[in-house]
Amino acid sequence: MASKSKMDGSIGAKNKQKILAAAEKAFATYGFKGTSVQQIADEAELPKTNILYYFKSKQGLYVAMLQDIMSLWNSRFDQVTEDDDPAQSLADYIADKMTMSRTHPQASKIFAMEVLNGAPYLNKFFSNEHVAWMEGRVAILNSWIAQGRMTAVDPLYLLFHIWACTQHYADFSAQITSLRGKTMKRADFDEATRQLVQLILSGCGLTVPEKYLESAK
């Protein structure tokens, strides 16, 4: 039988995920100012005291949700090292971010609005953790370039391009739907991912992994 501490930890982790999911829905619907802790508690079907126990305040929950979004976006690329294959690593990173745009579009829109407003609740995070993450990823890209494994592109601009292209499918979904005349389904996202991987990797002088060359058409 699992110990009480392990069980409590498991329950706590599940509650936090329920709260973060409820917060994402509430903030996407009402914005930061229009959302109350009670609304999030009702959506999560948990007492208001639980929300404040785990996150202390609405602002604390909001920042945690934004950081959770970034963690989900970057999870696979966090593990990449200079010894990994650049083509496979970048292709998988692009695919992961496209999947996030498909499965968590509201999260992407919340993050975009926060940044458009000057990132008032993420300034400290941007100045520390996010900068450190970026410096680490840039160092790996520069290592691949120095090893002659990819074209000498600017790592910062490369990452900016990846973010802009992948998050566009969430942030501007209404425009995409209007221009296509229909919403994007899973197969459409898969095809868009293949197209994007091929464009970006070709620009980096990399060979596109076989699975990203297949087409559903």
mmCIF file of C-alpha atoms in Angstrom:
data_model
loop_
_atom_site.group_PDB
_atom_site.id
_atom_site.type_symbol
_atom_site.label_atom_id
_atom_site.label_comp_id
_atom_site.label_asym_id
_atom_site.label_seq_id
_atom_site.Cartn_x
_atom_site.Cartn_y
_atom_site.Cartn_z
ATOM 1 C CA MET A 1 0.000 0.000 0.000
ATOM 2 C CA ALA A 2 1.262 3.474 -0.885
ATOM 3 C CA SER A 3 2.307 5.661 2.028
ATOM 4 C CA LYS A 4 0.073 8.527 3.111
ATOM 5 C CA SER A 5 2.662 11.107 1.985
ATOM 6 C CA LYS A 6 2.825 9.598 -1.522
ATOM 7 C CA MET A 7 -0.965 9.492 -1.736
ATOM 8 C CA ASP A 8 -1.194 13.109 -0.568
ATOM 9 C CA GLY A 9 1.403 14.076 -3.150
ATOM 10 C CA SER A 10 -0.506 12.332 -5.900
ATOM 11 C CA ILE A 11 -3.753 14.025 -4.897
ATOM 12 C CA GLY A 12 -1.997 17.375 -4.708
ATOM 13 C CA ALA A 13 -0.522 16.968 -8.209
ATOM 14 C CA LYS A 14 -3.929 16.024 -9.619
ATOM 15 C CA ASN A 15 -5.589 18.963 -7.900
ATOM 16 C CA LYS A 16 -2.985 21.366 -9.255
ATOM 17 C CA GLN A 17 -3.553 20.115 -12.794
ATOM 18 C CA LYS A 18 -7.324 20.456 -12.374
ATOM 19 C CA ILE A 19 -6.872 23.998 -11.106
ATOM 20 C CA LEU A 20 -4.489 24.944 -13.936
ATOM 21 C CA ALA A 21 -6.917 23.559 -16.526
ATOM 22 C CA ALA A 22 -9.806 25.440 -14.934
ATOM 23 C CA ALA A 23 -7.737 28.628 -14.771
ATOM 24 C CA GLU A 24 -6.844 28.347 -18.447
ATOM 25 C CA LYS A 25 -10.528 28.141 -19.371
ATOM 26 C CA ALA A 26 -11.551 30.993 -17.057
ATOM 27 C CA PHE A 27 -8.742 33.375 -18.027
ATOM 28 C CA ALA A 28 -9.365 32.684 -21.730
ATOM 29 C CA THR A 29 -13.048 33.520 -21.283
ATOM 30 C CA TYR A 30 -12.948 36.471 -18.882
ATOM 31 C CA GLY A 31 -9.352 37.733 -18.948
ATOM 32 C CA PHE A 32 -7.210 38.262 -15.861
ATOM 33 C CA LYS A 33 -9.191 41.156 -14.436
ATOM 34 C CA GLY A 34 -12.569 39.571 -15.113
ATOM 35 C CA THR A 35 -11.717 36.226 -13.531
ATOM 36 C CA SER A 36 -12.234 35.527 -9.843
ATOM 37 C CA VAL A 37 -10.702 32.795 -7.719
ATOM 38 C CA GLN A 38 -14.232 31.578 -7.004
ATOM 39 C CA GLN A 39 -14.923 31.137 -10.728
ATOM 40 C CA ILE A 40 -11.811 29.002 -11.060
ATOM 41 C CA ALA A 41 -12.763 26.989 -7.989
ATOM 42 C CA ASP A 42 -16.240 26.371 -9.410
ATOM 43 C CA GLU A 43 -14.791 25.282 -12.759
ATOM 44 C CA ALA A 44 -12.316 22.944 -11.024
ATOM 45 C CA GLU A 45 -15.032 21.671 -8.661
ATOM 46 C CA LEU A 46 -12.775 22.319 -5.696
ATOM 47 C CA PRO A 47 -13.139 24.603 -2.646
ATOM 48 C CA LYS A 48 -11.774 28.119 -3.037
ATOM 49 C CA THR A 49 -9.447 27.421 -0.108
ATOM 50 C CA ASN A 50 -7.742 24.702 -2.199
ATOM 51 C CA ILE A 51 -6.901 27.203 -4.912
ATOM 52 C CA LEU A 52 -5.335 29.589 -2.401
ATOM 53 C CA TYR A 53 -3.536 26.750 -0.598
ATOM 54 C CA TYR A 54 -1.693 25.713 -3.765
ATOM 55 C CA PHE A 55 -1.232 29.090 -5.472
ATOM 56 C CA LYS A 56 -1.656 31.745 -2.704
ATOM 57 C CA SER A 57 -3.436 34.285 -4.954
ATOM 58 C CA LYS A 58 -5.073 34.823 -8.343
ATOM 59 C CA GLN A 59 -1.867 36.423 -9.606
ATOM 60 C CA GLY A 60 0.180 33.489 -8.327
ATOM 61 C CA LEU A 61 -2.096 31.069 -10.170
ATOM 62 C CA TYR A 62 -1.974 33.172 -13.343
ATOM 63 C CA VAL A 63 1.825 33.223 -13.387
ATOM 64 C CA ALA A 64 1.977 29.483 -12.642
ATOM 65 C CA MET A 65 -0.405 28.832 -15.543
ATOM 66 C CA LEU A 66 1.720 30.910 -17.939
ATOM 67 C CA GLN A 67 4.886 29.115 -16.824
ATOM 68 C CA ASP A 68 3.115 25.767 -17.226
ATOM 69 C CA ILE A 69 2.220 26.733 -20.801
ATOM 70 C CA MET A 70 5.860 27.496 -21.590
ATOM 71 C CA SER A 71 6.988 24.284 -19.939
ATOM 72 C CA LEU A 72 4.596 22.263 -22.105
ATOM 73 C CA TRP A 73 5.789 24.067 -25.242
ATOM 74 C CA ASN A 74 9.457 23.482 -24.559
ATOM 75 C CA SER A 75 9.418 20.114 -22.783
ATOM 76 C CA ARG A 76 11.119 18.030 -25.480
ATOM 77 C CA PHE A 77 13.574 20.740 -26.517
ATOM 78 C CA ASP A 78 14.582 21.112 -22.859
ATOM 79 C CA GLN A 79 16.226 17.672 -23.075
ATOM 80 C CA VAL A 80 18.170 18.222 -26.309
ATOM 81 C CA THR A 81 21.982 18.193 -26.129
ATOM 82 C CA GLU A 82 24.732 19.139 -28.575
ATOM 83 C CA ASP A 83 25.239 15.409 -29.279
ATOM 84 C CA ASP A 84 21.681 14.963 -30.583
ATOM 85 C CA ASP A 85 20.709 15.068 -34.244
ATOM 86 C CA PRO A 86 19.813 18.672 -35.198
ATOM 87 C CA ALA A 87 17.299 17.672 -37.869
ATOM 88 C CA GLN A 88 15.383 15.257 -35.654
ATOM 89 C CA SER A 89 15.525 17.575 -32.646
ATOM 90 C CA LEU A 90 14.228 20.632 -34.488
ATOM 91 C CA ALA A 91 11.604 18.658 -36.412
ATOM 92 C CA ASP A 92 10.255 17.127 -33.208
ATOM 93 C CA TYR A 93 10.260 20.525 -31.474
ATOM 94 C CA ILE A 94 8.239 22.054 -34.306
ATOM 95 C CA ALA A 95 5.836 19.109 -34.258
ATOM 96 C CA ASP A 96 5.391 19.372 -30.482
ATOM 97 C CA LYS A 97 4.564 23.051 -30.711
ATOM 98 C CA MET A 98 2.092 22.444 -33.533
ATOM 99 C CA THR A 99 0.415 19.795 -31.390
ATOM 100 C CA MET A 100 0.155 22.292 -28.540
ATOM 101 C CA SER A 101 -1.469 24.824 -30.882
ATOM 102 C CA ARG A 102 -4.011 22.171 -31.832
ATOM 103 C CA THR A 103 -4.729 20.838 -28.346
ATOM 104 C CA HIS A 104 -4.247 23.986 -26.218
ATOM 105 C CA PRO A 105 -5.200 26.952 -28.418
ATOM 106 C CA GLN A 106 -6.643 28.972 -25.538
ATOM 107 C CA ALA A 107 -3.401 28.663 -23.582
ATOM 108 C CA SER A 108 -1.469 30.099 -26.500
ATOM 109 C CA LYS A 109 -3.900 33.013 -26.831
ATOM 110 C CA ILE A 110 -3.666 33.824 -23.117
ATOM 111 C CA PHE A 111 0.132 33.865 -23.359
ATOM 112 C CA ALA A 112 0.009 36.052 -26.472
ATOM 113 C CA MET A 113 -2.235 38.593 -24.764
ATOM 114 C CA GLU A 114 0.064 38.691 -21.741
ATOM 115 C CA VAL A 115 3.063 39.465 -23.962
ATOM 116 C CA LEU A 116 1.114 42.013 -26.038
ATOM 117 C CA ASN A 117 0.321 43.822 -22.789
ATOM 118 C CA GLY A 118 4.024 44.069 -21.958
ATOM 119 C CA ALA A 119 4.229 40.826 -19.923
ATOM 120 C CA PRO A 120 3.565 42.608 -16.579
ATOM 121 C CA TYR A 121 3.169 39.316 -14.694
ATOM 122 C CA LEU A 122 6.089 37.571 -16.376
ATOM 123 C CA ASN A 123 8.806 40.222 -16.209
ATOM 124 C CA LYS A 124 10.715 38.455 -13.438
ATOM 125 C CA PHE A 125 10.356 35.082 -15.163
ATOM 126 C CA PHE A 126 11.487 36.538 -18.504
ATOM 127 C CA SER A 127 14.504 38.166 -16.866
ATOM 128 C CA ASN A 128 15.660 34.955 -15.190
ATOM 129 C CA GLU A 129 14.368 31.504 -16.146
ATOM 130 C CA HIS A 130 13.347 32.329 -19.710
ATOM 131 C CA VAL A 131 16.617 34.089 -20.515
ATOM 132 C CA ALA A 132 18.603 31.188 -19.037
ATOM 133 C CA TRP A 133 16.568 28.679 -21.091
ATOM 134 C CA MET A 134 17.126 30.689 -24.259
ATOM 135 C CA GLU A 135 20.866 31.001 -23.665
ATOM 136 C CA GLY A 136 21.110 27.242 -23.189
ATOM 137 C CA ARG A 137 19.227 26.476 -26.418
ATOM 138 C CA VAL A 138 21.241 29.053 -28.372
ATOM 139 C CA ALA A 139 24.472 27.450 -27.122
ATOM 140 C CA ILE A 140 23.346 24.069 -28.461
ATOM 141 C CA LEU A 141 22.369 25.504 -31.844
ATOM 142 C CA ASN A 142 25.722 27.298 -32.057
ATOM 143 C CA SER A 143 27.474 24.033 -31.215
ATOM 144 C CA TRP A 144 25.687 22.259 -34.078
ATOM 145 C CA ILE A 145 26.725 25.106 -36.387
ATOM 146 C CA ALA A 146 30.352 24.983 -35.183
ATOM 147 C CA GLN A 147 30.386 21.217 -35.786
ATOM 148 C CA GLY A 148 29.275 21.836 -39.371
ATOM 149 C CA ARG A 149 26.047 19.924 -38.808
ATOM 150 C CA MET A 150 23.766 22.743 -39.960
ATOM 151 C CA THR A 151 23.910 26.041 -41.847
ATOM 152 C CA ALA A 152 25.161 29.091 -39.932
ATOM 153 C CA VAL A 153 21.830 30.745 -39.123
ATOM 154 C CA ASP A 154 21.156 33.112 -36.232
ATOM 155 C CA PRO A 155 19.854 30.849 -33.430
ATOM 156 C CA LEU A 156 17.682 33.578 -31.904
ATOM 157 C CA TYR A 157 15.927 34.320 -35.179
ATOM 158 C CA LEU A 158 15.514 30.607 -35.857
ATOM 159 C CA LEU A 159 13.704 30.087 -32.560
ATOM 160 C CA PHE A 160 11.625 33.238 -33.091
ATOM 161 C CA HIS A 161 10.568 31.902 -36.516
ATOM 162 C CA ILE A 162 9.575 28.548 -35.028
ATOM 163 C CA TRP A 163 7.503 30.202 -32.311
ATOM 164 C CA ALA A 164 5.836 32.614 -34.729
ATOM 165 C CA CYS A 165 4.945 29.924 -37.244
ATOM 166 C CA THR A 166 3.676 27.300 -34.810
ATOM 167 C CA GLN A 167 1.771 29.569 -32.430
ATOM 168 C CA HIS A 168 0.124 31.321 -35.388
ATOM 169 C CA TYR A 169 -2.171 28.306 -35.782
ATOM 170 C CA ALA A 170 -3.590 28.893 -32.300
ATOM 171 C CA ASP A 171 -3.453 32.675 -31.992
ATOM 172 C CA PHE A 172 -4.879 33.379 -35.452
ATOM 173 C CA SER A 173 -7.177 30.380 -35.788
ATOM 174 C CA ALA A 174 -10.157 32.607 -36.646
ATOM 175 C CA GLN A 175 -8.271 34.088 -39.605
ATOM 176 C CA ILE A 176 -7.142 30.654 -40.768
ATOM 177 C CA THR A 177 -10.695 29.310 -40.570
ATOM 178 C CA SER A 178 -12.029 32.296 -42.506
ATOM 179 C CA LEU A 179 -9.453 31.960 -45.283
ATOM 180 C CA ARG A 180 -9.778 28.169 -45.553
ATOM 181 C CA GLY A 181 -13.544 28.215 -45.258
ATOM 182 C CA LYS A 182 -13.405 25.514 -42.585
ATOM 183 C CA THR A 183 -11.705 24.711 -39.310
ATOM 184 C CA MET A 184 -8.488 22.732 -39.225
ATOM 185 C CA LYS A 185 -8.774 19.054 -38.312
ATOM 186 C CA ARG A 186 -6.038 16.720 -37.059
ATOM 187 C CA ALA A 187 -5.039 15.760 -40.620
ATOM 188 C CA ASP A 188 -4.744 19.458 -41.564
ATOM 189 C CA PHE A 189 -2.441 20.096 -38.609
ATOM 190 C CA ASP A 190 -0.357 17.073 -39.573
ATOM 191 C CA GLU A 191 0.038 18.393 -43.117
ATOM 192 C CA ALA A 192 0.834 21.917 -41.885
ATOM 193 C CA THR A 193 3.459 20.415 -39.577
ATOM 194 C CA ARG A 194 5.123 18.549 -42.434
ATOM 195 C CA GLN A 195 5.162 21.690 -44.576
ATOM 196 C CA LEU A 196 6.647 23.771 -41.751
ATOM 197 C CA VAL A 197 9.293 21.195 -40.845
ATOM 198 C CA GLN A 198 10.373 20.978 -44.475
ATOM 199 C CA LEU A 199 10.575 24.763 -44.876
ATOM 200 C CA ILE A 200 12.546 25.408 -41.685
ATOM 201 C CA LEU A 201 14.923 22.454 -41.912
ATOM 202 C CA SER A 202 15.662 23.139 -45.577
ATOM 203 C CA GLY A 203 16.573 26.705 -44.621
ATOM 204 C CA CYS A 204 18.974 25.302 -42.032
ATOM 205 C CA GLY A 205 20.645 22.988 -44.548
ATOM 206 C CA LEU A 206 19.270 19.911 -42.790
ATOM 207 C CA THR A 207 17.850 16.694 -44.198
ATOM 208 C CA VAL A 208 14.185 16.350 -43.310
ATOM 209 C CA PRO A 209 13.452 13.145 -41.314
ATOM 210 C CA GLU A 210 11.500 10.635 -43.381
ATOM 211 C CA LYS A 211 8.316 10.758 -41.315
ATOM 212 C CA TYR A 212 7.986 14.479 -42.016
ATOM 213 C CA LEU A 213 8.239 13.879 -45.765
ATOM 214 C CA GLU A 214 5.119 11.727 -45.919
ATOM 215 C CA SER A 215 1.942 13.471 -46.971
ATOM 216 C CA ALA A 216 -1.667 12.723 -46.155
ATOM 217 C CA LYS A 217 -2.681 14.125 -49.579
#
